[in-house]
Amino acid sequence: MPTSTIEIEGLSIALREAGPAGAPAFLLLHGWPQSSYAFERVIGRLAADYRVVAPDLPCIGGSQGLPGAGDKRTLARLMRGVAETCGLRQLVAAGHDVGGQIVFALLRDHPDILSGAAIMDVVIPGVAPWEKVIRDPRIWHFAFHAVPALPETLVSGHQSAYFDFFFNVLSKDRASIPDEAREIYAKAYSRPESLQAGFDWYRAFPEDAKVNAARPAKPIAVPVLYLRSAAESGAIGDYVDGLRAAGLSNVEGDIIAGSGHFVADENPEALAARLARFHRETSAASSNSTWRQA
């Protein structure tokens, strides 16, 4: 997949990109412990009809420079810079895991750049069912990753083994994440500052929750698709209801079959098809709204 680098606020951001320059666009945001490579097979399925840009989040993989903070408002502002620098139009931002938390921050702070948004396989800090999720002992890593310095000390040099634990436990079929992909993800966090950047996303959860718990002044009408994989625990309705209660007025939910948590690796064909359908639907709705207003 073609790659390039742009500069945003003094940070070097590496991009995977494909598709016609003027076409309606996707901005695909990965989560932990992955990089933009997670979307490699999704990009190829979308690029015939869409402009697709998938950045390595700041300081991960090919991106250089540690951002000032790991809170999702800061990262959303940087991703707005990516979208504007790349000239993305009719934009649907789609984020998985931490990337989905960044998309939520884009919805709150930068809805003007979005035609639609997709949030995948993640709970949003401060938004139901957040309190229920963080009390689940199976989510022990949220607390561990938030401890200052200790995760870097213990994980450094052992990224492959540590990440493999999550790939194996959270995927529906561990073979769906091949060794090549696992090596790429481990390398993406091989620098000390990259490990710190990833753990800083977790350290910022209390601040994220505080911001997100405050309802926006008016409902956010951008169409939102919440996707949850079939093998993920938790009822999708709880997540959709939480987003609506948090001020998103136009939310729908759907399930991706044949996948655990790492949906872009596990079922890229189904994910790409669902995202393309959502983009078509948001474009049609926008056109109809414009026609009625005219």
PDB file of C-alpha atoms in Angstrom:
ATOM      1  CA  MET A   1       0.000   0.000   0.000  1.00  0.00           C
ATOM      2  CA  PRO A   2       1.463   3.421  -0.915  1.00  0.00           C
ATOM      3  CA  THR A   3       2.721   5.400   2.073  1.00  0.00           C
ATOM      4  CA  SER A   4       3.642   9.025   2.606  1.00  0.00           C
ATOM      5  CA  THR A   5       4.445  11.414   5.442  1.00  0.00           C
ATOM      6  CA  ILE A   6       2.953  14.773   6.377  1.00  0.00           C
ATOM      7  CA  GLU A   7       3.719  17.224   9.177  1.00  0.00           C
ATOM      8  CA  ILE A   8       1.023  18.233  11.659  1.00  0.00           C
ATOM      9  CA  GLU A   9       1.851  20.587  14.537  1.00  0.00           C
ATOM     10  CA  GLY A  10       5.516  19.634  14.353  1.00  0.00           C
ATOM     11  CA  LEU A  11       4.815  15.900  14.322  1.00  0.00           C
ATOM     12  CA  SER A  12       5.603  13.627  11.383  1.00  0.00           C
ATOM     13  CA  ILE A  13       2.547  11.485  10.569  1.00  0.00           C
ATOM     14  CA  ALA A  14       2.936   8.436   8.326  1.00  0.00           C
ATOM     15  CA  LEU A  15      -0.036   7.575   6.103  1.00  0.00           C
ATOM     16  CA  ARG A  16      -1.282   4.623   4.119  1.00  0.00           C
ATOM     17  CA  GLU A  17      -3.362   6.057   1.320  1.00  0.00           C
ATOM     18  CA  ALA A  18      -5.091   4.985  -1.836  1.00  0.00           C
ATOM     19  CA  GLY A  19      -7.961   5.919  -4.105  1.00  0.00           C
ATOM     20  CA  PRO A  20      -8.846   8.870  -6.357  1.00  0.00           C
ATOM     21  CA  ALA A  21      -7.769  12.225  -4.919  1.00  0.00           C
ATOM     22  CA  GLY A  22     -11.140  13.917  -5.351  1.00  0.00           C
ATOM     23  CA  ALA A  23     -13.360  11.018  -4.330  1.00  0.00           C
ATOM     24  CA  PRO A  24     -15.461  10.889  -1.137  1.00  0.00           C
ATOM     25  CA  ALA A  25     -13.115   9.967   1.677  1.00  0.00           C
ATOM     26  CA  PHE A  26     -12.485   7.678   4.605  1.00  0.00           C
ATOM     27  CA  LEU A  27     -10.120   8.433   7.470  1.00  0.00           C
ATOM     28  CA  LEU A  28      -9.350   5.115   9.202  1.00  0.00           C
ATOM     29  CA  LEU A  29      -7.924   5.253  12.738  1.00  0.00           C
ATOM     30  CA  HIS A  30      -6.370   2.192  14.361  1.00  0.00           C
ATOM     31  CA  GLY A  31      -6.244   1.274  18.031  1.00  0.00           C
ATOM     32  CA  TRP A  32      -3.906  -0.449  20.475  1.00  0.00           C
ATOM     33  CA  PRO A  33      -1.688  -2.435  19.955  1.00  0.00           C
ATOM     34  CA  GLN A  34      -1.893  -1.941  16.208  1.00  0.00           C
ATOM     35  CA  SER A  35      -0.860   0.470  13.483  1.00  0.00           C
ATOM     36  CA  SER A  36      -2.355   1.603  10.195  1.00  0.00           C
ATOM     37  CA  TYR A  37      -1.354  -1.799   8.800  1.00  0.00           C
ATOM     38  CA  ALA A  38      -4.517  -3.126  10.449  1.00  0.00           C
ATOM     39  CA  PHE A  39      -6.496  -1.552   7.597  1.00  0.00           C
ATOM     40  CA  GLU A  40      -4.278  -2.813   4.773  1.00  0.00           C
ATOM     41  CA  ARG A  41      -6.890  -5.233   3.392  1.00  0.00           C
ATOM     42  CA  VAL A  42      -9.770  -2.844   4.107  1.00  0.00           C
ATOM     43  CA  ILE A  43      -8.127  -0.020   2.145  1.00  0.00           C
ATOM     44  CA  GLY A  44      -7.707  -2.237  -0.897  1.00  0.00           C
ATOM     45  CA  ARG A  45     -11.413  -3.035  -0.890  1.00  0.00           C
ATOM     46  CA  LEU A  46     -12.479   0.618  -0.611  1.00  0.00           C
ATOM     47  CA  ALA A  47      -9.970   2.377  -2.839  1.00  0.00           C
ATOM     48  CA  ALA A  48     -11.790   1.827  -6.141  1.00  0.00           C
ATOM     49  CA  ASP A  49     -14.562   4.197  -5.065  1.00  0.00           C
ATOM     50  CA  TYR A  50     -13.139   6.232  -2.189  1.00  0.00           C
ATOM     51  CA  ARG A  51     -10.132   8.240  -1.149  1.00  0.00           C
ATOM     52  CA  VAL A  52      -8.811   6.302   1.844  1.00  0.00           C
ATOM     53  CA  VAL A  53      -6.245   7.592   4.340  1.00  0.00           C
ATOM     54  CA  ALA A  54      -5.075   5.557   7.327  1.00  0.00           C
ATOM     55  CA  PRO A  55      -2.458   7.254   9.528  1.00  0.00           C
ATOM     56  CA  ASP A  56      -0.170   5.703  12.061  1.00  0.00           C
ATOM     57  CA  LEU A  57      -1.325   7.507  15.206  1.00  0.00           C
ATOM     58  CA  PRO A  58       1.247   9.976  16.574  1.00  0.00           C
ATOM     59  CA  CYS A  59       4.559   8.321  17.498  1.00  0.00           C
ATOM     60  CA  ILE A  60       3.365   4.847  16.424  1.00  0.00           C
ATOM     61  CA  GLY A  61       5.000   2.942  13.560  1.00  0.00           C
ATOM     62  CA  GLY A  62       6.244   5.352  10.914  1.00  0.00           C
ATOM     63  CA  SER A  63       4.947   8.435  12.741  1.00  0.00           C
ATOM     64  CA  GLN A  64       7.575  10.400  14.645  1.00  0.00           C
ATOM     65  CA  GLY A  65       7.269  12.786  17.560  1.00  0.00           C
ATOM     66  CA  LEU A  66       5.518  12.282  20.884  1.00  0.00           C
ATOM     67  CA  PRO A  67       2.332  14.366  21.175  1.00  0.00           C
ATOM     68  CA  GLY A  68       1.944  16.618  24.178  1.00  0.00           C
ATOM     69  CA  ALA A  69      -0.742  14.390  25.667  1.00  0.00           C
ATOM     70  CA  GLY A  70      -2.625  11.154  25.048  1.00  0.00           C
ATOM     71  CA  ASP A  71      -6.086  12.594  25.596  1.00  0.00           C
ATOM     72  CA  LYS A  72      -8.466  12.049  22.713  1.00  0.00           C
ATOM     73  CA  ARG A  73      -9.273  15.750  22.207  1.00  0.00           C
ATOM     74  CA  THR A  74      -5.592  16.375  21.436  1.00  0.00           C
ATOM     75  CA  LEU A  75      -5.437  13.388  19.090  1.00  0.00           C
ATOM     76  CA  ALA A  76      -8.697  14.417  17.396  1.00  0.00           C
ATOM     77  CA  ARG A  77      -7.283  17.875  16.723  1.00  0.00           C
ATOM     78  CA  LEU A  78      -4.232  16.275  15.124  1.00  0.00           C
ATOM     79  CA  MET A  79      -6.448  13.993  13.025  1.00  0.00           C
ATOM     80  CA  ARG A  80      -8.424  17.019  11.859  1.00  0.00           C
ATOM     81  CA  GLY A  81      -5.079  18.360  10.688  1.00  0.00           C
ATOM     82  CA  VAL A  82      -4.491  15.135   8.763  1.00  0.00           C
ATOM     83  CA  ALA A  83      -7.909  15.383   7.098  1.00  0.00           C
ATOM     84  CA  GLU A  84      -7.395  19.016   6.122  1.00  0.00           C
ATOM     85  CA  THR A  85      -3.828  18.545   4.913  1.00  0.00           C
ATOM     86  CA  CYS A  86      -4.936  15.618   2.760  1.00  0.00           C
ATOM     87  CA  GLY A  87      -7.905  17.578   1.416  1.00  0.00           C
ATOM     88  CA  LEU A  88     -10.427  14.902   2.425  1.00  0.00           C
ATOM     89  CA  ARG A  89     -14.020  15.683   1.404  1.00  0.00           C
ATOM     90  CA  GLN A  90     -17.359  14.016   2.140  1.00  0.00           C
ATOM     91  CA  LEU A  91     -15.437  12.467   4.993  1.00  0.00           C
ATOM     92  CA  VAL A  92     -16.403   9.462   7.060  1.00  0.00           C
ATOM     93  CA  ALA A  93     -14.002   8.939   9.968  1.00  0.00           C
ATOM     94  CA  ALA A  94     -13.928   5.336  11.163  1.00  0.00           C
ATOM     95  CA  GLY A  95     -12.004   4.322  14.250  1.00  0.00           C
ATOM     96  CA  HIS A  96     -11.350   0.999  15.947  1.00  0.00           C
ATOM     97  CA  ASP A  97     -10.554   0.601  19.648  1.00  0.00           C
ATOM     98  CA  VAL A  98      -8.717   3.782  20.762  1.00  0.00           C
ATOM     99  CA  GLY A  99      -9.246   5.063  17.223  1.00  0.00           C
ATOM    100  CA  GLY A 100     -12.983   4.921  17.938  1.00  0.00           C
ATOM    101  CA  GLN A 101     -12.477   7.059  21.038  1.00  0.00           C
ATOM    102  CA  ILE A 102     -10.700   9.596  18.843  1.00  0.00           C
ATOM    103  CA  VAL A 103     -13.613   9.532  16.394  1.00  0.00           C
ATOM    104  CA  PHE A 104     -15.956  10.314  19.302  1.00  0.00           C
ATOM    105  CA  ALA A 105     -13.782  13.336  20.124  1.00  0.00           C
ATOM    106  CA  LEU A 106     -13.951  14.388  16.466  1.00  0.00           C
ATOM    107  CA  LEU A 107     -17.744  14.209  16.653  1.00  0.00           C
ATOM    108  CA  ARG A 108     -17.802  16.428  19.732  1.00  0.00           C
ATOM    109  CA  ASP A 109     -15.162  18.972  18.730  1.00  0.00           C
ATOM    110  CA  HIS A 110     -15.013  18.888  14.912  1.00  0.00           C
ATOM    111  CA  PRO A 111     -18.371  17.739  13.523  1.00  0.00           C
ATOM    112  CA  ASP A 112     -18.066  20.291  10.708  1.00  0.00           C
ATOM    113  CA  ILE A 113     -15.500  18.131   8.874  1.00  0.00           C
ATOM    114  CA  LEU A 114     -17.576  14.938   9.047  1.00  0.00           C
ATOM    115  CA  SER A 115     -20.261  13.543   6.780  1.00  0.00           C
ATOM    116  CA  GLY A 116     -20.420  10.466   8.988  1.00  0.00           C
ATOM    117  CA  ALA A 117     -18.527   8.550  11.661  1.00  0.00           C
ATOM    118  CA  ALA A 118     -18.047   4.888  12.552  1.00  0.00           C
ATOM    119  CA  ILE A 119     -16.956   3.714  16.005  1.00  0.00           C
ATOM    120  CA  MET A 120     -15.837   0.102  16.256  1.00  0.00           C
ATOM    121  CA  ASP A 121     -15.415  -2.360  19.144  1.00  0.00           C
ATOM    122  CA  VAL A 122     -14.742   0.110  21.927  1.00  0.00           C
ATOM    123  CA  VAL A 123     -16.289   1.718  24.960  1.00  0.00           C
ATOM    124  CA  ILE A 124     -16.030   5.506  25.191  1.00  0.00           C
ATOM    125  CA  PRO A 125     -14.628   6.868  28.486  1.00  0.00           C
ATOM    126  CA  GLY A 126     -17.387   8.579  30.449  1.00  0.00           C
ATOM    127  CA  VAL A 127     -20.135   7.184  28.201  1.00  0.00           C
ATOM    128  CA  ALA A 128     -22.286   4.193  29.178  1.00  0.00           C
ATOM    129  CA  PRO A 129     -21.472   1.370  29.614  1.00  0.00           C
ATOM    130  CA  TRP A 130     -18.080   2.792  30.664  1.00  0.00           C
ATOM    131  CA  GLU A 131     -18.517   2.279  34.422  1.00  0.00           C
ATOM    132  CA  LYS A 132     -19.658  -1.300  33.907  1.00  0.00           C
ATOM    133  CA  VAL A 133     -16.766  -2.111  31.574  1.00  0.00           C
ATOM    134  CA  ILE A 134     -14.009  -0.758  33.800  1.00  0.00           C
ATOM    135  CA  ARG A 135     -15.323  -2.821  36.744  1.00  0.00           C
ATOM    136  CA  ASP A 136     -14.918  -6.020  34.721  1.00  0.00           C
ATOM    137  CA  PRO A 137     -11.784  -7.856  35.933  1.00  0.00           C
ATOM    138  CA  ARG A 138     -11.183  -9.080  32.375  1.00  0.00           C
ATOM    139  CA  ILE A 139     -10.356  -5.455  31.505  1.00  0.00           C
ATOM    140  CA  TRP A 140      -7.400  -5.440  33.926  1.00  0.00           C
ATOM    141  CA  HIS A 141      -5.069  -3.925  31.336  1.00  0.00           C
ATOM    142  CA  PHE A 142      -6.852  -0.544  31.430  1.00  0.00           C
ATOM    143  CA  ALA A 143      -5.557   0.005  34.966  1.00  0.00           C
ATOM    144  CA  PHE A 144      -2.148  -1.567  34.345  1.00  0.00           C
ATOM    145  CA  HIS A 145      -1.458   0.551  31.265  1.00  0.00           C
ATOM    146  CA  ALA A 146      -2.339   3.703  33.191  1.00  0.00           C
ATOM    147  CA  VAL A 147       0.377   3.166  35.819  1.00  0.00           C
ATOM    148  CA  PRO A 148       3.231   5.654  35.246  1.00  0.00           C
ATOM    149  CA  ALA A 149       6.381   4.148  33.697  1.00  0.00           C
ATOM    150  CA  LEU A 150       5.841   0.561  34.899  1.00  0.00           C
ATOM    151  CA  PRO A 151       4.208  -0.835  31.729  1.00  0.00           C
ATOM    152  CA  GLU A 152       7.071   0.479  29.592  1.00  0.00           C
ATOM    153  CA  THR A 153       9.592  -1.126  31.931  1.00  0.00           C
ATOM    154  CA  LEU A 154       7.920  -4.536  31.860  1.00  0.00           C
ATOM    155  CA  VAL A 155       6.822  -4.651  28.212  1.00  0.00           C
ATOM    156  CA  SER A 156       9.904  -3.149  26.549  1.00  0.00           C
ATOM    157  CA  GLY A 157      11.681  -5.891  24.622  1.00  0.00           C
ATOM    158  CA  HIS A 158       8.693  -8.203  25.065  1.00  0.00           C
ATOM    159  CA  GLN A 159       6.200  -6.475  22.791  1.00  0.00           C
ATOM    160  CA  SER A 160       5.593  -9.537  20.644  1.00  0.00           C
ATOM    161  CA  ALA A 161       4.773 -11.841  23.557  1.00  0.00           C
ATOM    162  CA  TYR A 162       2.682  -9.213  25.334  1.00  0.00           C
ATOM    163  CA  PHE A 163       0.685  -8.224  22.275  1.00  0.00           C
ATOM    164  CA  ASP A 164       0.187 -11.883  21.332  1.00  0.00           C
ATOM    165  CA  PHE A 165      -1.709 -12.406  24.572  1.00  0.00           C
ATOM    166  CA  PHE A 166      -4.340  -9.887  23.473  1.00  0.00           C
ATOM    167  CA  PHE A 167      -4.442 -11.047  19.860  1.00  0.00           C
ATOM    168  CA  ASN A 168      -5.001 -14.628  21.008  1.00  0.00           C
ATOM    169  CA  VAL A 169      -7.563 -13.915  23.729  1.00  0.00           C
ATOM    170  CA  LEU A 170      -9.626 -11.259  21.952  1.00  0.00           C
ATOM    171  CA  SER A 171      -9.767 -12.681  18.420  1.00  0.00           C
ATOM    172  CA  LYS A 172     -12.360 -15.237  17.358  1.00  0.00           C
ATOM    173  CA  ASP A 173      -9.661 -17.286  15.630  1.00  0.00           C
ATOM    174  CA  ARG A 174      -6.068 -16.470  16.541  1.00  0.00           C
ATOM    175  CA  ALA A 175      -4.928 -17.680  13.102  1.00  0.00           C
ATOM    176  CA  SER A 176      -6.759 -14.740  11.526  1.00  0.00           C
ATOM    177  CA  ILE A 177      -3.947 -12.472  12.748  1.00  0.00           C
ATOM    178  CA  PRO A 178      -0.915 -13.960  10.992  1.00  0.00           C
ATOM    179  CA  ASP A 179       2.668 -13.831  12.204  1.00  0.00           C
ATOM    180  CA  GLU A 180       3.564 -11.174   9.623  1.00  0.00           C
ATOM    181  CA  ALA A 181       0.933  -8.781  10.974  1.00  0.00           C
ATOM    182  CA  ARG A 182       1.930  -9.480  14.570  1.00  0.00           C
ATOM    183  CA  GLU A 183       5.554  -8.663  13.750  1.00  0.00           C
ATOM    184  CA  ILE A 184       4.536  -5.391  12.115  1.00  0.00           C
ATOM    185  CA  TYR A 185       2.486  -4.386  15.156  1.00  0.00           C
ATOM    186  CA  ALA A 186       5.280  -5.246  17.591  1.00  0.00           C
ATOM    187  CA  LYS A 187       7.756  -3.232  15.508  1.00  0.00           C
ATOM    188  CA  ALA A 188       5.345  -0.274  15.477  1.00  0.00           C
ATOM    189  CA  TYR A 189       5.787  -0.016  19.269  1.00  0.00           C
ATOM    190  CA  SER A 190       9.473  -0.981  19.405  1.00  0.00           C
ATOM    191  CA  ARG A 191      10.756   2.515  20.233  1.00  0.00           C
ATOM    192  CA  PRO A 192      10.494   3.619  23.897  1.00  0.00           C
ATOM    193  CA  GLU A 193       8.530   6.693  22.927  1.00  0.00           C
ATOM    194  CA  SER A 194       6.109   4.572  20.901  1.00  0.00           C
ATOM    195  CA  LEU A 195       5.354   2.374  23.888  1.00  0.00           C
ATOM    196  CA  GLN A 196       4.834   5.505  25.969  1.00  0.00           C
ATOM    197  CA  ALA A 197       2.483   6.999  23.390  1.00  0.00           C
ATOM    198  CA  GLY A 198       0.334   3.863  23.426  1.00  0.00           C
ATOM    199  CA  PHE A 199       0.154   3.657  27.211  1.00  0.00           C
ATOM    200  CA  ASP A 200      -0.500   7.401  27.418  1.00  0.00           C
ATOM    201  CA  TRP A 201      -3.815   6.761  25.648  1.00  0.00           C
ATOM    202  CA  TYR A 202      -4.868   4.778  28.738  1.00  0.00           C
ATOM    203  CA  ARG A 203      -3.398   7.275  31.189  1.00  0.00           C
ATOM    204  CA  ALA A 204      -5.643   9.921  29.643  1.00  0.00           C
ATOM    205  CA  PHE A 205      -8.868   7.965  30.254  1.00  0.00           C
ATOM    206  CA  PRO A 206      -9.832   9.930  33.418  1.00  0.00           C
ATOM    207  CA  GLU A 207      -9.512  13.213  31.522  1.00  0.00           C
ATOM    208  CA  ASP A 208     -11.351  11.752  28.527  1.00  0.00           C
ATOM    209  CA  ALA A 209     -14.162  10.561  30.790  1.00  0.00           C
ATOM    210  CA  LYS A 210     -14.503  13.967  32.415  1.00  0.00           C
ATOM    211  CA  VAL A 211     -14.801  15.683  29.035  1.00  0.00           C
ATOM    212  CA  ASN A 212     -17.138  13.106  27.518  1.00  0.00           C
ATOM    213  CA  ALA A 213     -19.478  13.000  30.510  1.00  0.00           C
ATOM    214  CA  ALA A 214     -20.467  16.620  29.854  1.00  0.00           C
ATOM    215  CA  ARG A 215     -23.264  16.594  27.276  1.00  0.00           C
ATOM    216  CA  PRO A 216     -22.737  18.871  24.267  1.00  0.00           C
ATOM    217  CA  ALA A 217     -24.712  22.112  24.188  1.00  0.00           C
ATOM    218  CA  LYS A 218     -26.879  20.734  21.393  1.00  0.00           C
ATOM    219  CA  PRO A 219     -27.322  17.252  19.916  1.00  0.00           C
ATOM    220  CA  ILE A 220     -24.751  16.168  17.337  1.00  0.00           C
ATOM    221  CA  ALA A 221     -26.638  15.182  14.182  1.00  0.00           C
ATOM    222  CA  VAL A 222     -23.743  13.627  12.215  1.00  0.00           C
ATOM    223  CA  PRO A 223     -24.749  10.049  11.245  1.00  0.00           C
ATOM    224  CA  VAL A 224     -22.900   7.545  13.431  1.00  0.00           C
ATOM    225  CA  LEU A 225     -22.506   3.804  12.922  1.00  0.00           C
ATOM    226  CA  TYR A 226     -21.494   1.791  15.981  1.00  0.00           C
ATOM    227  CA  LEU A 227     -20.042  -1.575  14.960  1.00  0.00           C
ATOM    228  CA  ARG A 228     -19.424  -4.489  17.290  1.00  0.00           C
ATOM    229  CA  SER A 229     -17.973  -7.813  16.289  1.00  0.00           C
ATOM    230  CA  ALA A 230     -20.056 -10.931  16.846  1.00  0.00           C
ATOM    231  CA  ALA A 231     -17.566 -12.577  19.212  1.00  0.00           C
ATOM    232  CA  GLU A 232     -17.109  -9.473  21.388  1.00  0.00           C
ATOM    233  CA  SER A 233     -18.634  -9.578  24.857  1.00  0.00           C
ATOM    234  CA  GLY A 234     -21.265  -7.004  25.779  1.00  0.00           C
ATOM    235  CA  ALA A 235     -24.635  -6.139  24.251  1.00  0.00           C
ATOM    236  CA  ILE A 236     -24.423  -3.725  21.357  1.00  0.00           C
ATOM    237  CA  GLY A 237     -27.629  -2.009  22.485  1.00  0.00           C
ATOM    238  CA  ASP A 238     -25.889  -0.798  25.649  1.00  0.00           C
ATOM    239  CA  TYR A 239     -23.256   0.963  23.568  1.00  0.00           C
ATOM    240  CA  VAL A 240     -25.711   2.491  21.098  1.00  0.00           C
ATOM    241  CA  ASP A 241     -27.944   3.718  23.927  1.00  0.00           C
ATOM    242  CA  GLY A 242     -24.921   5.214  25.670  1.00  0.00           C
ATOM    243  CA  LEU A 243     -23.905   7.163  22.595  1.00  0.00           C
ATOM    244  CA  ARG A 244     -27.425   8.510  22.182  1.00  0.00           C
ATOM    245  CA  ALA A 245     -27.540   9.560  25.828  1.00  0.00           C
ATOM    246  CA  ALA A 246     -24.182  11.302  25.325  1.00  0.00           C
ATOM    247  CA  GLY A 247     -25.666  13.647  22.709  1.00  0.00           C
ATOM    248  CA  LEU A 248     -25.373  11.793  19.403  1.00  0.00           C
ATOM    249  CA  SER A 249     -28.840  12.052  17.880  1.00  0.00           C
ATOM    250  CA  ASN A 250     -28.358   9.889  14.774  1.00  0.00           C
ATOM    251  CA  VAL A 251     -26.822   6.544  15.805  1.00  0.00           C
ATOM    252  CA  GLU A 252     -27.351   3.064  14.418  1.00  0.00           C
ATOM    253  CA  GLY A 253     -25.670  -0.172  15.429  1.00  0.00           C
ATOM    254  CA  ASP A 254     -24.654  -3.288  13.557  1.00  0.00           C
ATOM    255  CA  ILE A 255     -22.797  -6.548  14.113  1.00  0.00           C
ATOM    256  CA  ILE A 256     -19.877  -7.823  12.025  1.00  0.00           C
ATOM    257  CA  ALA A 257     -20.065 -11.605  11.828  1.00  0.00           C
ATOM    258  CA  GLY A 258     -17.100 -13.955  11.928  1.00  0.00           C
ATOM    259  CA  SER A 259     -14.874 -11.703  13.993  1.00  0.00           C
ATOM    260  CA  GLY A 260     -13.569 -11.003  17.449  1.00  0.00           C
ATOM    261  CA  HIS A 261     -12.130  -7.703  18.605  1.00  0.00           C
ATOM    262  CA  PHE A 262      -9.633  -7.177  15.769  1.00  0.00           C
ATOM    263  CA  VAL A 263     -12.230  -6.846  13.032  1.00  0.00           C
ATOM    264  CA  ALA A 264     -10.045  -5.260  10.323  1.00  0.00           C
ATOM    265  CA  ASP A 265      -7.680  -8.255  10.523  1.00  0.00           C
ATOM    266  CA  GLU A 266     -10.317 -10.904  11.112  1.00  0.00           C
ATOM    267  CA  ASN A 267     -13.004  -9.976   8.580  1.00  0.00           C
ATOM    268  CA  PRO A 268     -11.795  -7.145   6.330  1.00  0.00           C
ATOM    269  CA  GLU A 269     -14.234  -8.008   3.552  1.00  0.00           C
ATOM    270  CA  ALA A 270     -17.313  -7.638   5.748  1.00  0.00           C
ATOM    271  CA  LEU A 271     -15.954  -4.507   7.412  1.00  0.00           C
ATOM    272  CA  ALA A 272     -15.144  -2.808   4.115  1.00  0.00           C
ATOM    273  CA  ALA A 273     -18.575  -3.670   2.712  1.00  0.00           C
ATOM    274  CA  ARG A 274     -20.362  -2.290   5.778  1.00  0.00           C
ATOM    275  CA  LEU A 275     -18.324   0.906   5.807  1.00  0.00           C
ATOM    276  CA  ALA A 276     -18.938   1.459   2.083  1.00  0.00           C
ATOM    277  CA  ARG A 277     -22.672   0.939   2.594  1.00  0.00           C
ATOM    278  CA  PHE A 278     -22.668   3.443   5.450  1.00  0.00           C
ATOM    279  CA  HIS A 279     -20.824   6.008   3.319  1.00  0.00           C
ATOM    280  CA  ARG A 280     -23.357   5.581   0.507  1.00  0.00           C
ATOM    281  CA  GLU A 281     -26.222   6.000   2.958  1.00  0.00           C
ATOM    282  CA  THR A 282     -24.782   9.151   4.514  1.00  0.00           C
ATOM    283  CA  SER A 283     -24.134  10.638   1.077  1.00  0.00           C
ATOM    284  CA  ALA A 284     -27.692   9.875  -0.025  1.00  0.00           C
ATOM    285  CA  ALA A 285     -29.137  11.354   3.162  1.00  0.00           C
ATOM    286  CA  SER A 286     -27.040  14.491   2.727  1.00  0.00           C
ATOM    287  CA  SER A 287     -28.173  14.868  -0.885  1.00  0.00           C
ATOM    288  CA  ASN A 288     -31.826  14.435   0.090  1.00  0.00           C
ATOM    289  CA  SER A 289     -31.470  16.996   2.882  1.00  0.00           C
ATOM    290  CA  THR A 290     -29.884  19.494   0.502  1.00  0.00           C
ATOM    291  CA  TRP A 291     -32.661  18.936  -2.036  1.00  0.00           C
ATOM    292  CA  ARG A 292     -35.398  19.446   0.589  1.00  0.00           C
ATOM    293  CA  GLN A 293     -33.749  22.634   1.846  1.00  0.00           C
ATOM    294  CA  ALA A 294     -33.493  23.942  -1.709  1.00  0.00           C
TER     295      ALA A 294
END
